[in-house]
Short mmCIF file of N, CA and C in Angstrom, two decimals:
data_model
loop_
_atom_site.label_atom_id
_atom_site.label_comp_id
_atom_site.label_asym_id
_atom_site.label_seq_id
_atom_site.Cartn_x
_atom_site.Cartn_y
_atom_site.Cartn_z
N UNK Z 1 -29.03 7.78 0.92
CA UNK Z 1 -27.99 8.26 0.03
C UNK Z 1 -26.61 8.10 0.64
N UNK Z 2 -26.81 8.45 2.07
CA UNK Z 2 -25.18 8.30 2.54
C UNK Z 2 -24.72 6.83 2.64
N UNK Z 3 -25.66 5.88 2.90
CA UNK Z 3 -24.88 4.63 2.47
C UNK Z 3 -24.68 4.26 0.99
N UNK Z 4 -24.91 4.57 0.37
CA UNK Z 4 -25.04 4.57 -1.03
C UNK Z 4 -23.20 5.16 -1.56
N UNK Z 5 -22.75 6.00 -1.01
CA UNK Z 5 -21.74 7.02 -1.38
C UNK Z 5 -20.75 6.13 -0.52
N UNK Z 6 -20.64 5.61 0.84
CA UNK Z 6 -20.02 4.71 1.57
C UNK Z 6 -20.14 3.66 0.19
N UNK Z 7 -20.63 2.40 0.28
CA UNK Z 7 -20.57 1.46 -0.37
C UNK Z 7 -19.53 2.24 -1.85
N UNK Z 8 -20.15 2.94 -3.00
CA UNK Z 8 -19.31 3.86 -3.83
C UNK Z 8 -17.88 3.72 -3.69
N UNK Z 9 -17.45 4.66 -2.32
CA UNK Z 9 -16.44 4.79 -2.11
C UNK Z 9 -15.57 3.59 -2.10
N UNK Z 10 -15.89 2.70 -1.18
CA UNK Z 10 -15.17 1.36 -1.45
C UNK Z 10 -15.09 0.59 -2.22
N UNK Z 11 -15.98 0.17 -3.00
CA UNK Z 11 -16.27 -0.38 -4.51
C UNK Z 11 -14.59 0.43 -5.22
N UNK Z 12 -14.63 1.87 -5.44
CA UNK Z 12 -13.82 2.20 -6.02
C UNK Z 12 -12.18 2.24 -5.51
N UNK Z 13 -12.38 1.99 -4.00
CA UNK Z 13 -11.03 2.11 -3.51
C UNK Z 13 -10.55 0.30 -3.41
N UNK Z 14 -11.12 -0.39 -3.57
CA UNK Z 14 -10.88 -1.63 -3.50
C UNK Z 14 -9.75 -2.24 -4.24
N UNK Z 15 -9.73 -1.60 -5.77
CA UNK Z 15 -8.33 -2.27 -6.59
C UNK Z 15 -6.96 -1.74 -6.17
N UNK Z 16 -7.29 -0.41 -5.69
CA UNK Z 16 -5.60 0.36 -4.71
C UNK Z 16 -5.63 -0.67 -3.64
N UNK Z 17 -6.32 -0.67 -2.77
CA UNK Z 17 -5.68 -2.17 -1.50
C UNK Z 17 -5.37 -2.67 -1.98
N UNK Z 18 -6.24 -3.35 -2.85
CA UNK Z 18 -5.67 -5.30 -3.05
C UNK Z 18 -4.03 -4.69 -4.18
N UNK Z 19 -3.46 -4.03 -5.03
CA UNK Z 19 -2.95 -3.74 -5.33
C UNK Z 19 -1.11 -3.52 -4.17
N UNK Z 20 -1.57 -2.56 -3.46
CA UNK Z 20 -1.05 -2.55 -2.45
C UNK Z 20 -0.40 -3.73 -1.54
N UNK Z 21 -1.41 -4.56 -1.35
CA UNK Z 21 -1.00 -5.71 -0.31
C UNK Z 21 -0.02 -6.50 -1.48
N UNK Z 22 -0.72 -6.68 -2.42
CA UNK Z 22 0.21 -7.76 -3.32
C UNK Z 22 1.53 -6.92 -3.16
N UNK Z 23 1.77 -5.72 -3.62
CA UNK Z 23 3.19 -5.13 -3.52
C UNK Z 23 4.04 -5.76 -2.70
N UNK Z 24 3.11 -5.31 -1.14
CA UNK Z 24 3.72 -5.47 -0.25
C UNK Z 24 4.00 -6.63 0.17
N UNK Z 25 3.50 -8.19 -0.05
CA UNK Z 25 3.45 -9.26 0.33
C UNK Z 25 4.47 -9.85 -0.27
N UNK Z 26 5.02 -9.53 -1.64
CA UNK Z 26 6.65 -10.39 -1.31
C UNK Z 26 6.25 -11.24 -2.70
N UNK Z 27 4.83 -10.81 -3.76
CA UNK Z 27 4.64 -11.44 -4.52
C UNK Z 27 5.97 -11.79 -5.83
N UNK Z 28 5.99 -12.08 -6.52
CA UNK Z 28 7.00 -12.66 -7.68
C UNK Z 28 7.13 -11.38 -8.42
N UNK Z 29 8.29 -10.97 -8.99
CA UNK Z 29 8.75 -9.66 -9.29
C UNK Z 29 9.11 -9.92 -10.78
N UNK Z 30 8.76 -9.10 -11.96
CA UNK Z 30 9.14 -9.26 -13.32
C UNK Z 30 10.54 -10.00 -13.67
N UNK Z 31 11.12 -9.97 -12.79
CA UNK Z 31 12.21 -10.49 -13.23
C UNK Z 31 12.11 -11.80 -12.15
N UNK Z 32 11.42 -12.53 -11.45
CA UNK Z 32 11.17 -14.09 -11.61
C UNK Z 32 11.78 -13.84 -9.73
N UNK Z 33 11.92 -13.16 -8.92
CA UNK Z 33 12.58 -12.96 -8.00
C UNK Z 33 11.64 -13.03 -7.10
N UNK Z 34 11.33 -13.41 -5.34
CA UNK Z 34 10.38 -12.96 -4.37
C UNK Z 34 11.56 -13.03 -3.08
N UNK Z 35 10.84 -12.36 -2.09
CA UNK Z 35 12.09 -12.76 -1.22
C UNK Z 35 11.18 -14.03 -0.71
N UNK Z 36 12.07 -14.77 0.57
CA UNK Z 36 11.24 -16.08 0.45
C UNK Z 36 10.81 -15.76 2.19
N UNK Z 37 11.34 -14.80 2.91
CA UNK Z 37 10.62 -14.81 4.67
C UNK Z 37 11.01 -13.24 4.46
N UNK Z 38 9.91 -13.08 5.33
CA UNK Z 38 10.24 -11.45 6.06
C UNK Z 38 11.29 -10.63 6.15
N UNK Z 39 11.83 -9.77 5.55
CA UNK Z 39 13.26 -8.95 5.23
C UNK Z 39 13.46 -8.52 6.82
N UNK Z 40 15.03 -8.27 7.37
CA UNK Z 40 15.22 -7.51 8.72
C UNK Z 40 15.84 -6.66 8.93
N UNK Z 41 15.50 -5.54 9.02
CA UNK Z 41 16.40 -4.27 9.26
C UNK Z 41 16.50 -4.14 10.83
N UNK Z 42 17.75 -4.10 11.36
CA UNK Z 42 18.16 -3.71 12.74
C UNK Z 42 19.21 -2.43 12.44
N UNK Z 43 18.39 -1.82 13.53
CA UNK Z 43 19.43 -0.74 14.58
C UNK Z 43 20.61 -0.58 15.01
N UNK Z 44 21.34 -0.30 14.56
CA UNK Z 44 22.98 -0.53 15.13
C UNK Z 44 23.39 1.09 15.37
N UNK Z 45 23.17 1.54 16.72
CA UNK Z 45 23.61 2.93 17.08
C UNK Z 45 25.26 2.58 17.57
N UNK Z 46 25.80 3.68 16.44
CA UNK Z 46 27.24 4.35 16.70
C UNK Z 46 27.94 5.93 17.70
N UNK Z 47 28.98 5.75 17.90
CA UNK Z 47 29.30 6.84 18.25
C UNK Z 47 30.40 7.51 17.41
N UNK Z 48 30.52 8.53 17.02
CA UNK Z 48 32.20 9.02 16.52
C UNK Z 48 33.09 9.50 17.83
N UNK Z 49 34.10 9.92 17.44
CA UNK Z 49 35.04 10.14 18.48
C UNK Z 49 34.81 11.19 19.47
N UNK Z 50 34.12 12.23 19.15
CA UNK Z 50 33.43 13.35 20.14
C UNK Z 50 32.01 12.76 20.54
N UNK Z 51 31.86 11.44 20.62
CA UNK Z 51 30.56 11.07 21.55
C UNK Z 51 29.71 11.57 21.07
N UNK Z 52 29.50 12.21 19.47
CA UNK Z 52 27.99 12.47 18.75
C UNK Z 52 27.20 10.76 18.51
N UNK Z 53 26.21 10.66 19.35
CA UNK Z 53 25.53 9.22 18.62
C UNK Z 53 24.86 9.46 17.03
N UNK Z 54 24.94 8.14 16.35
CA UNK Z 54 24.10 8.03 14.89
C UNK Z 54 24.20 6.84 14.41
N UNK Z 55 23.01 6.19 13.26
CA UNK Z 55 23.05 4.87 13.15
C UNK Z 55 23.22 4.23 11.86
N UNK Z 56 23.68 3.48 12.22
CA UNK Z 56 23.86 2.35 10.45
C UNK Z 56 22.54 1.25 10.92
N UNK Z 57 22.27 0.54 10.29
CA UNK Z 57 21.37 -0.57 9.68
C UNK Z 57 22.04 -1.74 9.66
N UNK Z 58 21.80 -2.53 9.49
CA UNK Z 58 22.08 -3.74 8.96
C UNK Z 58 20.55 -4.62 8.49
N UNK Z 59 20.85 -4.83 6.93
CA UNK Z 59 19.56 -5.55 6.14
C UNK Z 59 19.35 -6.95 5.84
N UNK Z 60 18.96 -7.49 6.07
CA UNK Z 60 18.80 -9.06 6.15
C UNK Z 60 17.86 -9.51 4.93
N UNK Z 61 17.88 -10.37 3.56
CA UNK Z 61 17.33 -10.24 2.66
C UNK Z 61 17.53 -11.95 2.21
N UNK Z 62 16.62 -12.73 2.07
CA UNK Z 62 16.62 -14.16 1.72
C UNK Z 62 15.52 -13.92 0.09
N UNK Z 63 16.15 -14.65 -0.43
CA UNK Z 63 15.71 -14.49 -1.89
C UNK Z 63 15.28 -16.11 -2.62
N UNK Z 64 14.84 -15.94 -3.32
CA UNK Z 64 14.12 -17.23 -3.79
C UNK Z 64 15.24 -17.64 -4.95
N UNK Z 65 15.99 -16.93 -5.40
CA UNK Z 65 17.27 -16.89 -6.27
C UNK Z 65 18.48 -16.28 -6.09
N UNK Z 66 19.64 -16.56 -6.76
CA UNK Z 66 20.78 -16.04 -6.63
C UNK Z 66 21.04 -14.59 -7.37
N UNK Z 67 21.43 -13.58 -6.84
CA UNK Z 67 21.47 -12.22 -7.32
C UNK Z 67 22.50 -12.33 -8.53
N UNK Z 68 22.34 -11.68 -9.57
CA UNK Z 68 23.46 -11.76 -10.46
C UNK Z 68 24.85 -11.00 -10.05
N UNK Z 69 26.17 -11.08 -10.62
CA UNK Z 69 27.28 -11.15 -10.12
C UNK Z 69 27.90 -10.25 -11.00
N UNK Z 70 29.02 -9.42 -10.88
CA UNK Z 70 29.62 -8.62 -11.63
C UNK Z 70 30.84 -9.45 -12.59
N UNK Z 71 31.97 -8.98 -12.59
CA UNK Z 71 33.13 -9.83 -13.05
C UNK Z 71 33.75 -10.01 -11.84
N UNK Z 72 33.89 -9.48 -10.82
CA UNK Z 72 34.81 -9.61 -9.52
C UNK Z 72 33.78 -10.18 -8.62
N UNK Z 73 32.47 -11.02 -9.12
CA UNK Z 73 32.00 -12.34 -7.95
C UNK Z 73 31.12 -11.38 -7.41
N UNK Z 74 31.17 -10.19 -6.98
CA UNK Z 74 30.14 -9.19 -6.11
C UNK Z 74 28.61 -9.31 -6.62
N UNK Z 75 27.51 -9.45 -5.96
CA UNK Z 75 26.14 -9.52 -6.65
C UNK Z 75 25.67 -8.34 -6.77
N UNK Z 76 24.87 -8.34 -7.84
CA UNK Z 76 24.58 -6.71 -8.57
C UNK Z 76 23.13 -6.12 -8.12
N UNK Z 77 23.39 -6.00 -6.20
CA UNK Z 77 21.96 -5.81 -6.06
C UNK Z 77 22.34 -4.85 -4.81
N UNK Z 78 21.32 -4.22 -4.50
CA UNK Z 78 21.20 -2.88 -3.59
C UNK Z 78 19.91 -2.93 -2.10
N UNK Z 79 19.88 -2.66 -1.20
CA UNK Z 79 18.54 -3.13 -0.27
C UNK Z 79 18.26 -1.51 0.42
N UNK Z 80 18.56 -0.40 0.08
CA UNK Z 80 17.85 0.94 0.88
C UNK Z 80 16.75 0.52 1.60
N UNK Z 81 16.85 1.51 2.71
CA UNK Z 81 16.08 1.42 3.33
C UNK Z 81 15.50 3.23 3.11
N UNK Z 82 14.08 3.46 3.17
CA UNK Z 82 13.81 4.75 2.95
C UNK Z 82 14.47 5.68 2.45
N UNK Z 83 14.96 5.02 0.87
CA UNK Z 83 15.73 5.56 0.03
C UNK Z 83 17.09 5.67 0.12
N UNK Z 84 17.88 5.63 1.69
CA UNK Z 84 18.83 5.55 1.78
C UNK Z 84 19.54 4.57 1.86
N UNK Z 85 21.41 4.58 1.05
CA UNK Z 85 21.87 3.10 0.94
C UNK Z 85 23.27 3.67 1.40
N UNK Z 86 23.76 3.21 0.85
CA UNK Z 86 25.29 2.93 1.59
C UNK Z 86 25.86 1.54 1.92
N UNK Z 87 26.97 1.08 2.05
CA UNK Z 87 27.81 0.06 2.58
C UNK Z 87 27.86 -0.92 1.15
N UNK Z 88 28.06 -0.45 -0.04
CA UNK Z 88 28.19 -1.11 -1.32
C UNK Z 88 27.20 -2.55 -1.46
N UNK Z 89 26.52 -1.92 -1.35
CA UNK Z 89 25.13 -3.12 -2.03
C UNK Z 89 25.20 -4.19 -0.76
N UNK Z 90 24.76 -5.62 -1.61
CA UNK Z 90 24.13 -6.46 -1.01
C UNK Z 90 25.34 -7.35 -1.18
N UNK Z 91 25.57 -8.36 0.03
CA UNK Z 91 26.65 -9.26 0.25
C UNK Z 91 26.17 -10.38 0.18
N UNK Z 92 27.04 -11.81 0.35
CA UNK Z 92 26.38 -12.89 0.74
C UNK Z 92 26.58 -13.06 1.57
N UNK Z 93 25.47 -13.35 2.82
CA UNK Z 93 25.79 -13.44 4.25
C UNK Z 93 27.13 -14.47 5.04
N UNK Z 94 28.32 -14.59 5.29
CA UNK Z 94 29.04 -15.18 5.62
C UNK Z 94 28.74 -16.44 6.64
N UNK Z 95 27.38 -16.23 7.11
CA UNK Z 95 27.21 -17.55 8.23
C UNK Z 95 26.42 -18.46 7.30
N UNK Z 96 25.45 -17.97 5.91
CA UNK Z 96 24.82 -18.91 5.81
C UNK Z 96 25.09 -19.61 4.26
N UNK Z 97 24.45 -20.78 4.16
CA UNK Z 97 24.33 -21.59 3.31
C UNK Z 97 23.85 -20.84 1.62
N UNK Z 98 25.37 -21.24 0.97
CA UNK Z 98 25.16 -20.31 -0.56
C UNK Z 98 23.38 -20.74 -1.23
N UNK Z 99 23.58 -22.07 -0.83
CA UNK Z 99 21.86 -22.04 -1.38
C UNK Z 99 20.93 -21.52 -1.20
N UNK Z 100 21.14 -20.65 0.13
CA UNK Z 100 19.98 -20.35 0.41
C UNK Z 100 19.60 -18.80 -0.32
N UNK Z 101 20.43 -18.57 -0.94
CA UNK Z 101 20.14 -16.97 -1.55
C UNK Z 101 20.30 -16.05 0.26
N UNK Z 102 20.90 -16.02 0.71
CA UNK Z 102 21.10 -15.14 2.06
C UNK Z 102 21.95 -13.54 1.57
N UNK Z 103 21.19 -12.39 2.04
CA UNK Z 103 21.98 -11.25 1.61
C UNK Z 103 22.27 -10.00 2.88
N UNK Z 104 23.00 -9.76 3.52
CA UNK Z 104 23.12 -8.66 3.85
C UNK Z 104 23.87 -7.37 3.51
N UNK Z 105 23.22 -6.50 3.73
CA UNK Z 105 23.84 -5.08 3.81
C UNK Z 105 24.07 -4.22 4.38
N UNK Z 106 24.94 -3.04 5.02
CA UNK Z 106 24.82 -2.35 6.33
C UNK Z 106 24.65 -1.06 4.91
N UNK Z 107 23.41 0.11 5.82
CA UNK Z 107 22.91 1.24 5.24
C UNK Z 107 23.45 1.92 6.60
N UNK Z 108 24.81 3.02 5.73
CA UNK Z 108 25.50 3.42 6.57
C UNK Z 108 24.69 4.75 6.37
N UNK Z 109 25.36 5.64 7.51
CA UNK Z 109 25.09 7.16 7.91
C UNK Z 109 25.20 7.86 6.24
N UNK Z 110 24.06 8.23 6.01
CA UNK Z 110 23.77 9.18 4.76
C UNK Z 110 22.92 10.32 4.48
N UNK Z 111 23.21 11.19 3.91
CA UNK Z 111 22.88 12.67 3.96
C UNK Z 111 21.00 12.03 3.62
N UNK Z 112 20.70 11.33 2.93
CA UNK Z 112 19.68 11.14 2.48
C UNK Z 112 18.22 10.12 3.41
N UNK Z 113 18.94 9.92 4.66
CA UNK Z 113 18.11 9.50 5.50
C UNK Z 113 16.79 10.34 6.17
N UNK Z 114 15.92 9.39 5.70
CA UNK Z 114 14.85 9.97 6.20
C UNK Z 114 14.44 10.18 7.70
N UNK Z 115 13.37 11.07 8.41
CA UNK Z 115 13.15 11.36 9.64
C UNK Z 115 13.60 9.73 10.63
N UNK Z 116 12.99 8.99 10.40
CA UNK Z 116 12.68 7.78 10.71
C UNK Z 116 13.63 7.18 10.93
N UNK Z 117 14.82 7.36 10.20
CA UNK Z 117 16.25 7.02 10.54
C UNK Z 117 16.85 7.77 11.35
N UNK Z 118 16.97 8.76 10.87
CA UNK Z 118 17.67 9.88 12.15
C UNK Z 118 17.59 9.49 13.72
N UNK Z 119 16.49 9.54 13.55
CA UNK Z 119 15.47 9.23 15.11
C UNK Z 119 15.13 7.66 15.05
N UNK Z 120 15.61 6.44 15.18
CA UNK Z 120 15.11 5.51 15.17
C UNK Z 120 14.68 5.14 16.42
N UNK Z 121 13.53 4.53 16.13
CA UNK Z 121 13.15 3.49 17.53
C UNK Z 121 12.14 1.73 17.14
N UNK Z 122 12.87 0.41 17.86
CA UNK Z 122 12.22 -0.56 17.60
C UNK Z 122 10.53 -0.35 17.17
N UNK Z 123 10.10 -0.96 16.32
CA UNK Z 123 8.90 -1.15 15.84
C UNK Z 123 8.43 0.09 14.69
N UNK Z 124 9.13 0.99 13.98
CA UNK Z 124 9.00 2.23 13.27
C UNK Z 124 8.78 1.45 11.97
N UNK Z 125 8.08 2.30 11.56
CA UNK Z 125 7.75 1.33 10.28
C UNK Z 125 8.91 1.95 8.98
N UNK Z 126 9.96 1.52 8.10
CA UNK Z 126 10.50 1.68 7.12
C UNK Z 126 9.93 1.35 5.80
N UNK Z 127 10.84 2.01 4.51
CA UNK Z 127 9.97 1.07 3.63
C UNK Z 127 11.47 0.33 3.06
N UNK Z 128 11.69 -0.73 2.56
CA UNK Z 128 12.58 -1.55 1.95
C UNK Z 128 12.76 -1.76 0.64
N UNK Z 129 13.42 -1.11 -0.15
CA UNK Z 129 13.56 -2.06 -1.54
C UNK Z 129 14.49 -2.54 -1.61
N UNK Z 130 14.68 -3.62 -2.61
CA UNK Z 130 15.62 -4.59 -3.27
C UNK Z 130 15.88 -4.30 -4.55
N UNK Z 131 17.14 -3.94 -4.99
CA UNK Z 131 17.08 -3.53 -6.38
C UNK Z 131 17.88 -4.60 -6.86
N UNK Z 132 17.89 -5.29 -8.07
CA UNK Z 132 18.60 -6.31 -8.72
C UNK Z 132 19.02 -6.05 -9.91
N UNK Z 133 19.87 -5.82 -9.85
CA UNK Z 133 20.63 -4.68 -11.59
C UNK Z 133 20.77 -5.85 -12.57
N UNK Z 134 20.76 -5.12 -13.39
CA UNK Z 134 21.37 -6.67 -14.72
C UNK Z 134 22.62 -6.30 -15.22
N UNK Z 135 23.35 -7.70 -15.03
CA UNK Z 135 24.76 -7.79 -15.60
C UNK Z 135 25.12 -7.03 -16.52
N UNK Z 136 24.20 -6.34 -17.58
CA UNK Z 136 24.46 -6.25 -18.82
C UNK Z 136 24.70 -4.82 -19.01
N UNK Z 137 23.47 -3.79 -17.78
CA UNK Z 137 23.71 -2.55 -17.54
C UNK Z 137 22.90 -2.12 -16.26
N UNK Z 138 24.30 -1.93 -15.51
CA UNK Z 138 23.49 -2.13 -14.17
C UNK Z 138 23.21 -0.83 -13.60
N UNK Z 139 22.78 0.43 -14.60
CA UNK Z 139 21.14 1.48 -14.19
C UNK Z 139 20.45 0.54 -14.24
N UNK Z 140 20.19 -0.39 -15.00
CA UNK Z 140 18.76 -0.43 -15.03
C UNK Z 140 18.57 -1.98 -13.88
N UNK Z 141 17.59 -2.14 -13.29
CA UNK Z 141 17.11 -2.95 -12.24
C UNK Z 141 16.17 -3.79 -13.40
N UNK Z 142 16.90 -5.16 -13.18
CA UNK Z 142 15.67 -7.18 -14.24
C UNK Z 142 14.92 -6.95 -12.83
N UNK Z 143 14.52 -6.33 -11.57
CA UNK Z 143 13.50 -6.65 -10.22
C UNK Z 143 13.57 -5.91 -9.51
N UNK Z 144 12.22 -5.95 -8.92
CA UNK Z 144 12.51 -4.56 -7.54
C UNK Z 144 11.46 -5.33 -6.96
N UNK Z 145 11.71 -5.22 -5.26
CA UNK Z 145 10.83 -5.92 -4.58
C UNK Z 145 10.81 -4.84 -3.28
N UNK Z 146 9.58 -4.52 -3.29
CA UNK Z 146 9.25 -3.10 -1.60
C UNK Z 146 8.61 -4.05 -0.97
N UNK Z 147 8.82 -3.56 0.45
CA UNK Z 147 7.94 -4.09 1.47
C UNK Z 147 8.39 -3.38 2.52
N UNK Z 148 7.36 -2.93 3.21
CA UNK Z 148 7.50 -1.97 4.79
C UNK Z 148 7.84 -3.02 5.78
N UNK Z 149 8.55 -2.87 6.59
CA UNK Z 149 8.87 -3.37 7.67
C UNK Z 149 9.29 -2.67 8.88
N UNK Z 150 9.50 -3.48 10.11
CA UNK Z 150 9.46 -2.79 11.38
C UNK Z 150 10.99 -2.75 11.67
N UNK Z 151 12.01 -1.63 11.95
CA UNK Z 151 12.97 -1.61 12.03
C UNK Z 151 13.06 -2.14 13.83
N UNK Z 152 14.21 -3.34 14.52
CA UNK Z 152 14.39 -3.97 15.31
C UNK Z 152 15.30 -3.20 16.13
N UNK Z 153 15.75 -3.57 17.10
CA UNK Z 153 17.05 -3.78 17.88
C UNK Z 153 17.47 -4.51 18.34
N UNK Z 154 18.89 -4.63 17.85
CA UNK Z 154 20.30 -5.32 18.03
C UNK Z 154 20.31 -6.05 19.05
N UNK Z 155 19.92 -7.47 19.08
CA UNK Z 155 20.22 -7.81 20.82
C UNK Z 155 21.37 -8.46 21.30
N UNK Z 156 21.97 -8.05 22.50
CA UNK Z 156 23.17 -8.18 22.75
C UNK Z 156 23.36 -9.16 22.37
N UNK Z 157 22.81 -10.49 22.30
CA UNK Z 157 23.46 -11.88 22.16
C UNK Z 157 23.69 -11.88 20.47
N UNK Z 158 23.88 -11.22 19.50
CA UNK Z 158 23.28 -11.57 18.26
C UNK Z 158 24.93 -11.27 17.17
N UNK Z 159 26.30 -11.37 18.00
CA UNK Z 159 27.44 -11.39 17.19
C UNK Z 159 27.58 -12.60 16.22
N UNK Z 160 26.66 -13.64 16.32
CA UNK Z 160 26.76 -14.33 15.29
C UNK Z 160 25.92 -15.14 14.07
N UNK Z 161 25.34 -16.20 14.15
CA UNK Z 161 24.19 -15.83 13.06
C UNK Z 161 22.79 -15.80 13.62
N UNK Z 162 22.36 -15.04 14.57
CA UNK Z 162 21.09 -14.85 14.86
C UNK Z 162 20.25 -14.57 13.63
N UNK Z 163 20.34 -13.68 13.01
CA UNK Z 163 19.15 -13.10 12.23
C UNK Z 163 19.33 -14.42 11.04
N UNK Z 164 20.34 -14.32 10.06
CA UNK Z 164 20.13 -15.57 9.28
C UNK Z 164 19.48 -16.72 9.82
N UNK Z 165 19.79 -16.92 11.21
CA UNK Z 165 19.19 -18.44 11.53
C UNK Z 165 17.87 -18.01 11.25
N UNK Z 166 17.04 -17.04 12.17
CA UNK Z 166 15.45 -16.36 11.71
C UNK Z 166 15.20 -16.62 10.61
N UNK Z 167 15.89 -16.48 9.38
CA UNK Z 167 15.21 -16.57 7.72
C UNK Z 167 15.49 -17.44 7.24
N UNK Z 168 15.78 -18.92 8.18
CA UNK Z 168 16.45 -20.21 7.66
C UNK Z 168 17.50 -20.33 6.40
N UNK Z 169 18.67 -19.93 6.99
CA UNK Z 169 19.65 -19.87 6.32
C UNK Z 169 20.48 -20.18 6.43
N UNK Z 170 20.64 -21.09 7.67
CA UNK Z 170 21.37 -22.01 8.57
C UNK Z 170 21.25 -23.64 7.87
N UNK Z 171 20.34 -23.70 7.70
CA UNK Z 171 19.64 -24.86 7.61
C UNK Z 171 20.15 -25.80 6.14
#
């Protein structure tokens, strides 16, 4: 009987995984969007002027398409990290190639950061979304794309396009 209830159990838990992984794998999003390599959130610890340390982010986001655009050229898309955002959405990365769909964002110091931020350390697992608003009314998100990832650290050599080069965006 007890293998019987084993086997059961998995039989029934089987469509939540496979469900799950697709989420998480970066599959094609209702609105026609995937990212196209591994998203990168790094560590960037600050100080304020009384030497309290705390950290901003910086989000690294390569897309299989171009984000839609407001009237002032800005793209109408957002990258939180564990719900928290900040630093006005998603940019186009300045080192790389407009074709390549390249996006960053810095997720500044916010009341809404989770444990995980507060306290960061290389390899912590985050969760990531991508929100892609539509021109037309931008509550509402044409895509949303999650995926957990391992938050990094900053390495000294990296003032210029390190991480884009990583998501071929150089190229």
């Amino acid at each position: 009987m007890g293998l019987v209830a084993v086997v059961l159990a998995l039989v029934a838990l089987a469509p939540v995984a496979t469900q799950a992984r697709v989420r998480g794998s970066g599959a094609r999003s209702p609105g026609g969007y995937r990212l196209v390599v591994g998203p990168i959130a790094v560590i960037e610890p600050q100080r304020d002027s009384h030497g309290k340390r705390w950290f901003t982010y910086a989000v690294f986001v390569r897309l299989n398409r171009p984000i839609p655009r407001d009237g002032n050229g800005s793209p109408l898309g957002e990258a939180p990290l564990d719900g928290a955002g900040g630093g006005g959405g998603l940019f186009l990365d300045a080192y790389s190639r407009p074709a390549r769909h390249c996006y960053i964002q810095t997720v500044e110091n916010d009341f809404a950061y989770s444990r995980t931020l507060k306290h960061p350390h290389p390899g912590a697992w985050v969760t990531l979304e991508v929100h892609i608003q539509s021109p037309a009314n931008r509550d509402q998100d044409i895509a949303l794309l999650t995926r957990r990832i391992r938050l990094q650290r900053r390495r000294a050599d990296t003032d210029g396009p390190y991480y884009p080069r990583r998501q071929g965006c150089l190229r």
